[in-house]
XYZ file of C-alpha atoms in Angstrom:
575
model
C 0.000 0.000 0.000
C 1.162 3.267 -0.662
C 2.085 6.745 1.275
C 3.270 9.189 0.085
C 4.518 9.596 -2.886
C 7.751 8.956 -4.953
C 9.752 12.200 -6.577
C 9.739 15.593 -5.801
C 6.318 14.989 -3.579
C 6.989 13.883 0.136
C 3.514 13.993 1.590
C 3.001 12.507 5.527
C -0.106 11.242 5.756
C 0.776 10.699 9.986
C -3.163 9.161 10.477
C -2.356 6.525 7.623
C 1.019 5.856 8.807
C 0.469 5.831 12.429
C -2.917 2.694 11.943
C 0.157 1.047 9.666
C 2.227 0.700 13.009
C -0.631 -0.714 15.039
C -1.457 -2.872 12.396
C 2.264 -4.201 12.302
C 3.084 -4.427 16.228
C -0.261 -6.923 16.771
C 1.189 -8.859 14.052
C 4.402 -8.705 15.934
C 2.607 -9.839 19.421
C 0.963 -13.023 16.538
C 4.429 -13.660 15.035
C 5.887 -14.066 18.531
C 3.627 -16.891 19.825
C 3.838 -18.587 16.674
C 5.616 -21.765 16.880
C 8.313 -22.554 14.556
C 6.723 -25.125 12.307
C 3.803 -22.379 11.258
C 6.845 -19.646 10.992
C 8.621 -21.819 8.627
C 5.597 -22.678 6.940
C 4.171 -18.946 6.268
C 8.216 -18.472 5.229
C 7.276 -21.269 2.257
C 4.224 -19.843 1.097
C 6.038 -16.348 0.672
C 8.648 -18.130 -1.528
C 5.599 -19.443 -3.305
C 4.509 -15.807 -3.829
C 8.309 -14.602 -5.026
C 8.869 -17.117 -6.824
C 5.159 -16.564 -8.982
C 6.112 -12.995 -9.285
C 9.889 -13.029 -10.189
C 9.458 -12.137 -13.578
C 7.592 -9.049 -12.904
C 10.381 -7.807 -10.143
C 13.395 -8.607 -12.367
C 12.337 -6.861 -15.384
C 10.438 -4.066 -13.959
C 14.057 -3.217 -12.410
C 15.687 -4.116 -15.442
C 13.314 -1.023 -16.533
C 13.817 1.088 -13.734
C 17.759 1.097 -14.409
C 17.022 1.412 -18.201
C 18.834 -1.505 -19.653
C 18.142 -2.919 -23.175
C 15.488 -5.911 -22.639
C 18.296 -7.933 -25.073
C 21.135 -7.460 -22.756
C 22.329 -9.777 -20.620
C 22.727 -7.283 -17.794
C 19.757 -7.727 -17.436
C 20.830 -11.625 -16.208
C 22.090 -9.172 -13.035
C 18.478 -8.438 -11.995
C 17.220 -11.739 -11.692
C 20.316 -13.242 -9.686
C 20.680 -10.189 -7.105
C 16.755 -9.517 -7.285
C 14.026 -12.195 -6.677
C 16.879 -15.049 -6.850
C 18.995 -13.728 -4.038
C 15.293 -13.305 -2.158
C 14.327 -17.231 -2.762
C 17.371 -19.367 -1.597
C 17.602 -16.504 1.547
C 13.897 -17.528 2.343
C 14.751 -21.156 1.348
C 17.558 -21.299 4.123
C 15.655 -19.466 6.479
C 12.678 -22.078 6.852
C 15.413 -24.866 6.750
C 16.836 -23.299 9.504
C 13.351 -23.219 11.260
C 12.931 -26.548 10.483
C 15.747 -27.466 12.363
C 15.332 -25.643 15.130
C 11.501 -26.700 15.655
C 13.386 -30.693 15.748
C 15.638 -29.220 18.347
C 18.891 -29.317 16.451
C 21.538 -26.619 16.064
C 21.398 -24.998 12.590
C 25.310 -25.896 12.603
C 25.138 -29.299 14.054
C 26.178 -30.894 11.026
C 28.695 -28.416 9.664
C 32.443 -28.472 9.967
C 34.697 -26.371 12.149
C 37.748 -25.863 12.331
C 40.726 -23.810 13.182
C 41.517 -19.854 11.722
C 44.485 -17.836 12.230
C 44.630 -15.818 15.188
C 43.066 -18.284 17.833
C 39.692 -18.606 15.864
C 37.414 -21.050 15.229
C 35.623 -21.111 11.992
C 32.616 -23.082 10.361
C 32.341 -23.797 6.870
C 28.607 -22.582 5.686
C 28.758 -23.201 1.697
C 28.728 -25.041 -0.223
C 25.344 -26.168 1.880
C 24.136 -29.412 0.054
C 25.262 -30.809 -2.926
C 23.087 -28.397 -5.834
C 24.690 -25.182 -3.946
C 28.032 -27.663 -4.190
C 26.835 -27.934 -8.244
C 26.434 -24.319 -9.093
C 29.427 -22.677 -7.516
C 31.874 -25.762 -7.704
C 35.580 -24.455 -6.565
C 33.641 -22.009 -4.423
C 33.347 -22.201 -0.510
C 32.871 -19.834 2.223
C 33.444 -19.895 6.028
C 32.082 -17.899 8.870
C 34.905 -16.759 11.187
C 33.949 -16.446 15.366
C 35.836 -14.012 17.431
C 38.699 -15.296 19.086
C 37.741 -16.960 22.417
C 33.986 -18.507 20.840
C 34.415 -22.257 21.532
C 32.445 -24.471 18.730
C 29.904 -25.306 21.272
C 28.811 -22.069 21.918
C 28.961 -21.200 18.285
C 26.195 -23.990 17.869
C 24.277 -23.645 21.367
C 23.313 -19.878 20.384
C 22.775 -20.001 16.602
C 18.908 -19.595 15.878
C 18.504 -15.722 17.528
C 14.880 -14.732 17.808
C 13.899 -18.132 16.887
C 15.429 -19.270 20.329
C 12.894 -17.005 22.161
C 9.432 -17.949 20.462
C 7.273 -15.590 22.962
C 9.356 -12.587 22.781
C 8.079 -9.880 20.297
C 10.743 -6.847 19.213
C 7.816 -5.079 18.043
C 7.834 -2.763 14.821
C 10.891 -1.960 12.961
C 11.176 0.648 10.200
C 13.538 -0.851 7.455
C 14.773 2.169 5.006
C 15.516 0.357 1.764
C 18.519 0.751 -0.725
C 17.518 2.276 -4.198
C 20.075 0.221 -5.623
C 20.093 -3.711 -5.547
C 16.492 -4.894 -5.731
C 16.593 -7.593 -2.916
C 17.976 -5.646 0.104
C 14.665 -4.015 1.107
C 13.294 -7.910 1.355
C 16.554 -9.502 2.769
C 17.007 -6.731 5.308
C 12.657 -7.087 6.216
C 13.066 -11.107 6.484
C 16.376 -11.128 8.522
C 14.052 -8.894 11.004
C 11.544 -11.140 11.209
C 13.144 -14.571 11.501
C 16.320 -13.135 13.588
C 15.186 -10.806 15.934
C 10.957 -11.506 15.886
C 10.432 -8.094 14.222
C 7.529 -7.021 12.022
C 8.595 -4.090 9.083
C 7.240 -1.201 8.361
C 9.338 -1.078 4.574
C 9.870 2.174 2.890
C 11.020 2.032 -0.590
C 13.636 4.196 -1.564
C 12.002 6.630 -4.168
C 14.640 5.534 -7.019
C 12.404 2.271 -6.746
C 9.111 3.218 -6.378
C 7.633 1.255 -9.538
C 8.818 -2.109 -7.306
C 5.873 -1.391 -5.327
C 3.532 -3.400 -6.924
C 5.477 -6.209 -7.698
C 6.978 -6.238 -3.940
C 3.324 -6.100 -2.380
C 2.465 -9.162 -4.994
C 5.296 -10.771 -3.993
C 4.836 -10.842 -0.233
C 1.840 -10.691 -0.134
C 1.561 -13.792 2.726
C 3.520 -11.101 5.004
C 1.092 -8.761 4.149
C -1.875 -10.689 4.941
C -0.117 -11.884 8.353
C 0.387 -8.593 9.539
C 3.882 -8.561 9.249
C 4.545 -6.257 6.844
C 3.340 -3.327 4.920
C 5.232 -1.561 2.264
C 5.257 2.901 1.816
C 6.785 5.450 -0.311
C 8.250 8.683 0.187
C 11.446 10.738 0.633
C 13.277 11.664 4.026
C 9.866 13.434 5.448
C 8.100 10.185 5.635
C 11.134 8.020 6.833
C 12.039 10.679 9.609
C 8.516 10.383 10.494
C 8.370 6.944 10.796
C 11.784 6.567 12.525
C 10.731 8.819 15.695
C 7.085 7.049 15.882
C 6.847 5.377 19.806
C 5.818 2.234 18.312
C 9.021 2.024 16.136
C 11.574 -0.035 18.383
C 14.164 -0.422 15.585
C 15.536 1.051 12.541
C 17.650 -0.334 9.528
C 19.287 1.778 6.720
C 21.237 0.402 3.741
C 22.893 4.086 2.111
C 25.211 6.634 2.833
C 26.369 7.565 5.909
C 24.913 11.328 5.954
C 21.707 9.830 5.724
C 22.233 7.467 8.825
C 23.889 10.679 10.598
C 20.754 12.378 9.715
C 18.384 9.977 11.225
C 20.507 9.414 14.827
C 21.604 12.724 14.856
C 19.718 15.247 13.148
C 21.255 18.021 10.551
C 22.558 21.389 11.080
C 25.538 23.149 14.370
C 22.814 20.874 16.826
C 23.647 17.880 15.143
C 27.079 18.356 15.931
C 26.350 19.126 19.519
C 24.338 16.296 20.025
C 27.354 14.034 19.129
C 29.383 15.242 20.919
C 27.176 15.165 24.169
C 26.281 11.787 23.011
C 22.812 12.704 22.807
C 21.065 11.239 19.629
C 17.543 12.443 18.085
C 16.696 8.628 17.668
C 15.627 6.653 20.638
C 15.431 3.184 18.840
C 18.278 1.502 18.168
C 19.606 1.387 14.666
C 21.468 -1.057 12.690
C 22.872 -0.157 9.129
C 24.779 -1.010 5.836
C 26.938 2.198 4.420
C 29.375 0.796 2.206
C 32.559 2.197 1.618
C 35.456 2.139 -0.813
C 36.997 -1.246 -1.095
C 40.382 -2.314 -1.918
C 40.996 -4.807 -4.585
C 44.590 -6.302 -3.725
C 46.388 -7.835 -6.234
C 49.599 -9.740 -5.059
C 51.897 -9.937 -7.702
C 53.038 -13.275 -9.664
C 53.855 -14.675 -12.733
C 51.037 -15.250 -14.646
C 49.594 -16.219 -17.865
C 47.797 -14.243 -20.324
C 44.980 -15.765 -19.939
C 45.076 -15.602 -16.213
C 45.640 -11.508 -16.385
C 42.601 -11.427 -18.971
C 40.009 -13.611 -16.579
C 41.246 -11.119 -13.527
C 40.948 -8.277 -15.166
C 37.384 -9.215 -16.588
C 37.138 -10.233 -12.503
C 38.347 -6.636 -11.329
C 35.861 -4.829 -14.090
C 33.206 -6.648 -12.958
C 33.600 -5.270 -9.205
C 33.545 -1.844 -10.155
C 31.101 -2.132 -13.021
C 28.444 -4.284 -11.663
C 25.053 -2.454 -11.415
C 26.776 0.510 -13.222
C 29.057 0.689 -10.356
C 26.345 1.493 -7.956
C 27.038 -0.989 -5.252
C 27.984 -0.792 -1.645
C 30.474 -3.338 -2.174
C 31.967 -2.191 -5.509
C 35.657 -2.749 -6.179
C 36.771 0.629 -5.899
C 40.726 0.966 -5.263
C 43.192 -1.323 -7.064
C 46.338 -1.951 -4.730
C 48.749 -2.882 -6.778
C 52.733 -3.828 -6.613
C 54.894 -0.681 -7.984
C 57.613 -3.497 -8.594
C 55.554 -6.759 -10.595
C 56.907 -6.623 -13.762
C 53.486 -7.630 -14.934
C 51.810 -4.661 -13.629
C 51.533 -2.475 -16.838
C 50.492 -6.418 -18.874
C 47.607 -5.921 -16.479
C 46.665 -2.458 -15.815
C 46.637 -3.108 -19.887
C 44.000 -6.162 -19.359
C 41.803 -4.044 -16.952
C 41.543 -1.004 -19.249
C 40.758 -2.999 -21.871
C 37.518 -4.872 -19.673
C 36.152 -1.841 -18.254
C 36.039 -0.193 -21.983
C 34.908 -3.725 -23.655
C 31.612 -3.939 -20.822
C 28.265 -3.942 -21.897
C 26.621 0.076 -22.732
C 24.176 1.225 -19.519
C 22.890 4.095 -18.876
C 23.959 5.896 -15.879
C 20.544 5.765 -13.995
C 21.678 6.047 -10.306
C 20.472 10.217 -9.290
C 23.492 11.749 -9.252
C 26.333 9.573 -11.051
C 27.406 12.105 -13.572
C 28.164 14.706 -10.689
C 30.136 12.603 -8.967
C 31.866 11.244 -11.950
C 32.568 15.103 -12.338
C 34.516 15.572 -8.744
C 36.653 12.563 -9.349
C 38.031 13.846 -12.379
C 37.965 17.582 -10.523
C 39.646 15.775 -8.226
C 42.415 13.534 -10.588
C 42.531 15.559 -13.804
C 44.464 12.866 -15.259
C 41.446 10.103 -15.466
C 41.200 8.253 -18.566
C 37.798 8.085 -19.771
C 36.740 4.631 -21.187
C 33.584 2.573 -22.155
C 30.788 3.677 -25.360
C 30.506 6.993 -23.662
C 33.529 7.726 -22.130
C 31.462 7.359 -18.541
C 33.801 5.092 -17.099
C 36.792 6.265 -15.014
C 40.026 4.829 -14.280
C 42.498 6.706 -12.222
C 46.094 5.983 -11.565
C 46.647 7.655 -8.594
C 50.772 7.956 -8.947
C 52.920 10.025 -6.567
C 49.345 12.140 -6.394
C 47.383 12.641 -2.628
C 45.757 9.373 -2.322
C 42.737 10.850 0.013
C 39.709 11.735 -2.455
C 40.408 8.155 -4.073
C 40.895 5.976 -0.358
C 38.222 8.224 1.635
C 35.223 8.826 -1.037
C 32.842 6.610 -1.839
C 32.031 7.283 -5.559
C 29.139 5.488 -5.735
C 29.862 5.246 -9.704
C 32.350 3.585 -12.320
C 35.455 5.124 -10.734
C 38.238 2.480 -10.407
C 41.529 4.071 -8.806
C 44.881 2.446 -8.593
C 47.340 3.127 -5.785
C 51.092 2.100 -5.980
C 51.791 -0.047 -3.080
C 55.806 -1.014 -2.725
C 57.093 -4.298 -2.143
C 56.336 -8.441 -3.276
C 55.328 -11.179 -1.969
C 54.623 -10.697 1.803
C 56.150 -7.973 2.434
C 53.603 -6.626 -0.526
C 50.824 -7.790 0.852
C 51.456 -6.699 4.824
C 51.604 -3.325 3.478
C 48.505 -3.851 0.931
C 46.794 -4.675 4.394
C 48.139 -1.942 6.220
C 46.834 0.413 3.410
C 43.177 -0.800 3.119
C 42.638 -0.919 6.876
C 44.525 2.562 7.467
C 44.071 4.324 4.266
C 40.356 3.276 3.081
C 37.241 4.411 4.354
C 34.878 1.740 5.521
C 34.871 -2.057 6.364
C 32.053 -3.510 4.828
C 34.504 -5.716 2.029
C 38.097 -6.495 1.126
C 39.448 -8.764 -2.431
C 42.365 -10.361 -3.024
C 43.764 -11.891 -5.971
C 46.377 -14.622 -5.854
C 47.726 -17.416 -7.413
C 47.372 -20.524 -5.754
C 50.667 -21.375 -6.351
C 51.814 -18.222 -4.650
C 49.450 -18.300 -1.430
C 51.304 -21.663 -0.873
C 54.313 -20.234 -0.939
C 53.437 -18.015 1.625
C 52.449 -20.160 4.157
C 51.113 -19.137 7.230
C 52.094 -15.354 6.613
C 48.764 -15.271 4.168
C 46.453 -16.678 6.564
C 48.017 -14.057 9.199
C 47.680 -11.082 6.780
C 43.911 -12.166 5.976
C 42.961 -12.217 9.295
C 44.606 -8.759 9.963
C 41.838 -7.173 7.377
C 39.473 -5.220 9.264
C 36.728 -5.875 6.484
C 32.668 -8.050 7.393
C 33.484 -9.901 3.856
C 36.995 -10.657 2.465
C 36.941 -12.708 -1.096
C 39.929 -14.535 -1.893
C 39.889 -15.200 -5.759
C 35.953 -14.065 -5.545
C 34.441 -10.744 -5.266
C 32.545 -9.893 -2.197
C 29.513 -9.377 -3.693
C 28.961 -13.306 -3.865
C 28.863 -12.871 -0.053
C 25.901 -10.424 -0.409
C 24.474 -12.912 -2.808
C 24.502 -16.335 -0.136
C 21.868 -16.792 2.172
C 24.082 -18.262 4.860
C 26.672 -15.836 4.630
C 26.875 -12.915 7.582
C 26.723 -9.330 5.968
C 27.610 -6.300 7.298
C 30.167 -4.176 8.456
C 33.098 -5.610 10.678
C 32.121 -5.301 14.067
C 32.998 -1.886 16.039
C 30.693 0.287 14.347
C 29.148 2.985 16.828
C 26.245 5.686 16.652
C 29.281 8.406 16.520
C 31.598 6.324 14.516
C 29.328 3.668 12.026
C 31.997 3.282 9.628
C 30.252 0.890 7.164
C 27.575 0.169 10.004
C 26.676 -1.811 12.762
C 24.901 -5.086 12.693
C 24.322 -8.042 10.424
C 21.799 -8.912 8.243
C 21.214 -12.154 5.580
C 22.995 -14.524 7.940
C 19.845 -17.222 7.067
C 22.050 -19.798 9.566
C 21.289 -17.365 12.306
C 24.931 -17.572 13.530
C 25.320 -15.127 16.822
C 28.639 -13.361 17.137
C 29.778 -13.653 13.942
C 33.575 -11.785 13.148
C 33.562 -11.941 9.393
C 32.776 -14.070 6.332
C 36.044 -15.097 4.375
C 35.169 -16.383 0.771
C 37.457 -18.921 -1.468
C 36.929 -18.989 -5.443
C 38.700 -20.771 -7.876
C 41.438 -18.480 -9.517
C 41.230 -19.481 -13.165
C 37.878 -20.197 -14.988
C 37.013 -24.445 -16.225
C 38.752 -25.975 -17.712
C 42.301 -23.959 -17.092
C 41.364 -24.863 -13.435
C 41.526 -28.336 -13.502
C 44.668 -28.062 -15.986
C 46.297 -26.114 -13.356
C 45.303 -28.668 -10.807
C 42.977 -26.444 -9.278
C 39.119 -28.384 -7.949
C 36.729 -26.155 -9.867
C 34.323 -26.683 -12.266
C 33.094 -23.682 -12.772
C 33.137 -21.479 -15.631
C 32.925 -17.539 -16.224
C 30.567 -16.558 -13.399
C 27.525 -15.337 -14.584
C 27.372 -12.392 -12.370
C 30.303 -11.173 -14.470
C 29.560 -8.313 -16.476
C 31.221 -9.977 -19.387
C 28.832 -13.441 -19.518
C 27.287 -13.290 -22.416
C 24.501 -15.718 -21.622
C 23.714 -13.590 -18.205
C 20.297 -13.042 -18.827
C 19.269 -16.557 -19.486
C 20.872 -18.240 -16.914
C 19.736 -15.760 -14.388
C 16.200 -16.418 -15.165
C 16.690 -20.149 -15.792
C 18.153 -19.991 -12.091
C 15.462 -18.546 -10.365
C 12.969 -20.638 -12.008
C 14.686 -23.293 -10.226
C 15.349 -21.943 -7.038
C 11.515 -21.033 -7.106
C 10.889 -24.878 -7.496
C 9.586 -24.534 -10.904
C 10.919 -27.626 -12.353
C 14.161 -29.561 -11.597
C 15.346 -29.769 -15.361
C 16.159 -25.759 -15.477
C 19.146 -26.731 -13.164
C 20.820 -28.464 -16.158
C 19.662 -25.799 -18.574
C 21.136 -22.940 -16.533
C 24.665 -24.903 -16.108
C 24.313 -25.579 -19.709
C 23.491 -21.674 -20.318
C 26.366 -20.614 -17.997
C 28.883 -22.520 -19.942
C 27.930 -20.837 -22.908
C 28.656 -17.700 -21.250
């Protein structure tokens, strides 16, 4: 149902909101009595619902961002729209399922020992189709040092551990850029912490409406959810309601300033005293500008053309309008292979796919990097996307703005090997703002040769996510996979944020998500001796067949039939 409206208009209709709210905290006080069986249950019929209305989500967004209906970008809606949204709310009634038998969600997973004193537990591949489709891949969820295994599995479930409890009404303020966050960040509400939503759209999305109301509609109906539109006048509204005990922003920082703090000198004061505007507390996702680390080797030409397609595709993705886009390439002054691949990346980021720039506000900030490093080479159809060698230049606009567009700087770090990499480490926690994601790019055959000095310098990045031969946005992507911030985030100080969402496992305490992917594509990975089938991922913004095996995907993870599996392998090979 609508409020407000979308655009220029920002009408608070404080009546209409205020019966939402009462509406949404009895469905709370319903949704906390409910036993686990019926909350897993209600969780299934939703996916029903997605999955019936995944066509209408993923192209009305593929419309909203303006891409060509031929373009296999548009591949990029489906898998980060209602696909991302299914195998979350697949997970989570798994992981009601096993709670509601009495068993720990990570009973039957493996743990084992991570640098630093940690403990860790191996969350995908989960089962052997997730095993199928991202063969090579695997990802771990690190505890903080001191969390025995026990624990780990004793207190994984959250809310679901305290059926009787209600957290009331939460307002979640939802991204304008990746289509599934609003519904990721309303479900991990609801499962994890017994929370009904209150979801406003961000106005960049407004025509989602619709297909979002269709597509949850057994929320709806339960009382668990109801979905409104406006700018910052209804969202400050809602945020400062009585009956709102929570808040959740994925966006900038200013705006989650704005909400705890107010604007203007009083904002300021209030900081200081430690004083915020917002009584509730607040959780958030702000992004950042993440390193890409490259440790130098000798590689192959085909292995500097796959990376390079790899590093384009973390800036480019979504246009480049991504919390967790690639954004500063740290690489080694002395590889010899440095300019070979600088070469290779150019050539990707101008060889991608045409967009349009649809994100409010790219070409200005496209504008005040080049203000900022006269020098940038222009590249792409219409010149629209950046890259910046930073050189003997101040470092600061590139390390400490988000661009929140196709900007891709590269900063000189000195060194090889580990003494490279220490320092690459030393750079992106010191020098770049945020903590939300880190990548790194090595060679097998070099991270063995470093030993135990890699698995000391991975567990020295500050970062929530940290890829190793993958791109953090495949942590976004898993349900089982913690996302947020690294932990330390204050109201003062939120860095990247504070809090977790996704997490469909319902691990408690997590430290961060660490990520393995195969380093060369199939079938120079098994040639190399490397376990991975897998070829070009289809997230990458150079797989051809994109579109097609994005929608061939979701049509199976919505249950549709069991023979699209094969067909959307089959698809991504072509690719």
């Amino acid at each position: 149902m609508g409020v407000g409206t979308a655009g220029v208009e920002d009408r608070v209709d404080e009546a209409v909101l205020d019966r939402l709210l009462g509406e949404l905290d009895a469905g709370a006080e319903r949704w906390a009595v409910t036993p686990l069986p019926e909350r897993a249950a209600l969780l299934r019929r939703t996916h029903a619902a997605v999955a019936e209305h995944a066509e209408d989500w993923a192209l009305t967004a593929a419309r909203i961002k303006g891409l060509d209906p031929a373009s296999p970008l548009v591949g990029e809606e489906w898998l980060s729209g209602p696909y991302a949204v299914l195998t979350a709310i697949d997970r989570l009634a798994r992981t009601l399922d096993a709670l509601a038998e009495g068993r720990s969600p990570l009973r039957d997973l493996a743990f084992h020992a991570a640098p630093g004193g940690r403990r860790a537990v191996d969350v995908m591949p989960l089962g052997a189709v997730e095993g199928l489709l991202l063969h090579g891949f695997r990802a771990e969820v690190w505890f903080p040092p001191g969390v025995t295994d026990q624990r780990a599995k004793l207190t994984a479930g959250l809310g679901a551990l305290r059926v009787g409890e209600s957290a009331g009404v939460g307002l979640v303020l939802g991204a304008g850029n990746i289509t599934s966050i609003p519904p990721l960040d309303v479900l991990y509400g609801l499962v994890a912490e017994n929370r009904a939503a209150v979801l406003k759209l961000n106005p960049v999305l407004a025509d989602l409406a619709g297909p979002f109301e269709a597509a949850f509609a057994p929320l709806v109906d339960a009382g668990l959810l109801r979905v409104v539109q406006g700018g910052a006048a209804v969202g400050g509204f809602l945020a400062h309601r009585p009956l709102v005990r929570h808040v959740h922003i994925t966006g900038s920082i200013v705006s989650h300033d704005a909400i705890v703090w107010g604007t203007g000198p009083e904002a300021d004061q209030r900081r200081r005293a430690g004083t915020p505007l917002l009584d509730a507390p607040i959780t958030s996702e702000l992004g950042g500008a993440s390193p890409i680390i490259v440790v130098p080797g000798e590689w192959t030409a085909s292995e500097l053309a796959f990376q390079a397609e790899h590093v384009a595709t973390m800036r480019l993705h979504n246009g480049g309008y991504n919390c967790i886009a690639g954004q500063v390439l740290l690489l080694a002054a002395d590889w010899p292979q440095r300019e070979a691949f600088l070469d290779a990346v150019r050539g990707a980021l101008a060889a991608a796919p045409p967009r349009p720039d649809w994100y409010p506000g790219s070409a200005d900030r496209c504008a005040a990097a080049v203000r900022a490093y006269p020098g940038a080479e222009r590249l792409g159809p219409d010149g629209d996307r950046l890259l910046i060698e930073v050189g003997d230049r101040d470092a600061t606009a590139m390390e400490r703005t988000e661009w929140f567009a196709p900007v891709l700087g590269v900063v000189d770090v000195p060194g090889t090997g580990q003494a490279f990499l220490d320092e690459a480490v030393r750079r992106a926690n010191d020098g770049l703002v945020g903590t939300l994601g880190a990548n790194v790019l090595i060679r097998p055959e070099d991270r063995a040769a470093l030993g135990a000095g890699f698995g000391r310098a991975i567990a020295a990045l500050r970062y929530g996510t940290i890829a190793i031969n993958a791109w953090t946005g495949l942590g976004f992507l898993l349900a089982a996979t913690p996302w947020g911030a690294f932990p330390g985030g204050t109201l003062q100080d939120a860095g990247s944020g504070i809090g977790v969402v996704h997490n469909a496992l319902l691990v408690d305490g997590a430290e961060r998500t660490v990520l393995h992917g195969p380093f060369r594509p199939f079938p120079a990975s098994v040639l190399a001796g490397e376990r991975a089938l897998s070829p070009r991922p289809p997230w990458f913004v150079t797989a051809r067949t994109a579109a097609t095996t994005g929608r061939l995907l979701t049509g199976f993870a919505g249950g549709r039939a069991p023979w699209l599996l094969p067909a959307a392998l089959a698809s991504a090979f072509r690719g």
